[in-house]
Coordinates of C-alpha atoms in Angstrom, one line a residue:
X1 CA 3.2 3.5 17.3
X2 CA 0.2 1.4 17.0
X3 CA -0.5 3.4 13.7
X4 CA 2.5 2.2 12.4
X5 CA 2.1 -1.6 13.3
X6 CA -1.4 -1.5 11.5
X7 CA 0.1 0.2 8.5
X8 CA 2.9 -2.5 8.6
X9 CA 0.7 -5.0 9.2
X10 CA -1.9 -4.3 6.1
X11 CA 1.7 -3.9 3.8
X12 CA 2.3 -7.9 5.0
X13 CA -1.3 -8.7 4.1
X14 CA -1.2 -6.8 0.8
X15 CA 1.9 -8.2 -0.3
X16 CA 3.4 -4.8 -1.5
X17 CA 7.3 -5.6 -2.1
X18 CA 9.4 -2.9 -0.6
X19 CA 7.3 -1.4 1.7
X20 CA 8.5 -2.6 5.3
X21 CA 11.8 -2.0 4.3
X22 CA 10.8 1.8 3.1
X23 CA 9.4 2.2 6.7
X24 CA 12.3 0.7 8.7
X25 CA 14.4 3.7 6.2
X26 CA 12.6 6.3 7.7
X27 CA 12.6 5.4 11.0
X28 CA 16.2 5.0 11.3
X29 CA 16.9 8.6 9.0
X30 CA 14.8 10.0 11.9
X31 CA 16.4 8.4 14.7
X32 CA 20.1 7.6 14.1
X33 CA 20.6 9.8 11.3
X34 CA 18.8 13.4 12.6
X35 CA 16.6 13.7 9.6
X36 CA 13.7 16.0 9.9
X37 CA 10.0 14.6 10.8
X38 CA 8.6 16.6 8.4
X39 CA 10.2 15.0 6.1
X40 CA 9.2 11.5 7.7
X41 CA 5.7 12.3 8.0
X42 CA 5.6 13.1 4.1
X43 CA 7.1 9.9 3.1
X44 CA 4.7 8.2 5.6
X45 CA 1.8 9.9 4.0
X46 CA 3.1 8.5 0.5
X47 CA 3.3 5.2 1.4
X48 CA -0.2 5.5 3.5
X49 CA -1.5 6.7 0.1
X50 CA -0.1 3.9 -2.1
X51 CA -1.4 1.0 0.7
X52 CA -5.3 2.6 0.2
X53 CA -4.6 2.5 -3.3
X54 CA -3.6 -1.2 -3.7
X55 CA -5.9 -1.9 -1.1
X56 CA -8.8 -0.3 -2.9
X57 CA -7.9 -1.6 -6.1
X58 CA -7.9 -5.2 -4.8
X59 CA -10.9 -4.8 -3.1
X60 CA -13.3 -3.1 -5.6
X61 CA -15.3 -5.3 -7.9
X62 CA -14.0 -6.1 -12.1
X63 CA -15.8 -3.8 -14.3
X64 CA -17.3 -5.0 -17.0
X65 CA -14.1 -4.6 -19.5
X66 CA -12.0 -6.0 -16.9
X67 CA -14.4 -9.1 -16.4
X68 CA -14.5 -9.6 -20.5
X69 CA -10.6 -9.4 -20.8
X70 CA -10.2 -11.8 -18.2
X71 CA -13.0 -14.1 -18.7
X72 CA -13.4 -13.7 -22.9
X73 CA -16.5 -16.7 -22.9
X74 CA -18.2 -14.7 -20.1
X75 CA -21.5 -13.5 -21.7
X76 CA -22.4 -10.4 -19.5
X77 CA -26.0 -9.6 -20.4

């Protein structure tokens, strides 16, 4: 369970809308509802995959179009 707390926990820091929610979903299809863990574990993978996605995106540095359409003075040299 402590895998899901971090994942929920890096969702809250990220800020990614939905999320939470998405996981609270599949926990109750899986307990209350009988739906298969297979098919939990892939939708846990997805949103696994979309968290190191934001998280890398945030966390990487501006490439050098990205820096020039967001700072158009910037002279990069």
């Amino acid at each position: 369970m402590s895998f899901i707390n971090n994942l929920r926990r890096k969702v809250k820091i990220l800020e990614i809308p939905g999320m939470s929610q998405r996981l609270d979903e599949i926990f109750e299809s899986v307990l209350y509802h009988g739906a298969h863990a297979t098919h939990a574990q892939s939708e846990i993978q997805a949103i696994v995959d979309h968290v190191l996605e934001v998280e890398d995106a945030r966390t990487k540095p501006l490439t050098e179009e990205q820096l020039m359409l967001r700072y158009p003075d910037l002279v990069i040299e």
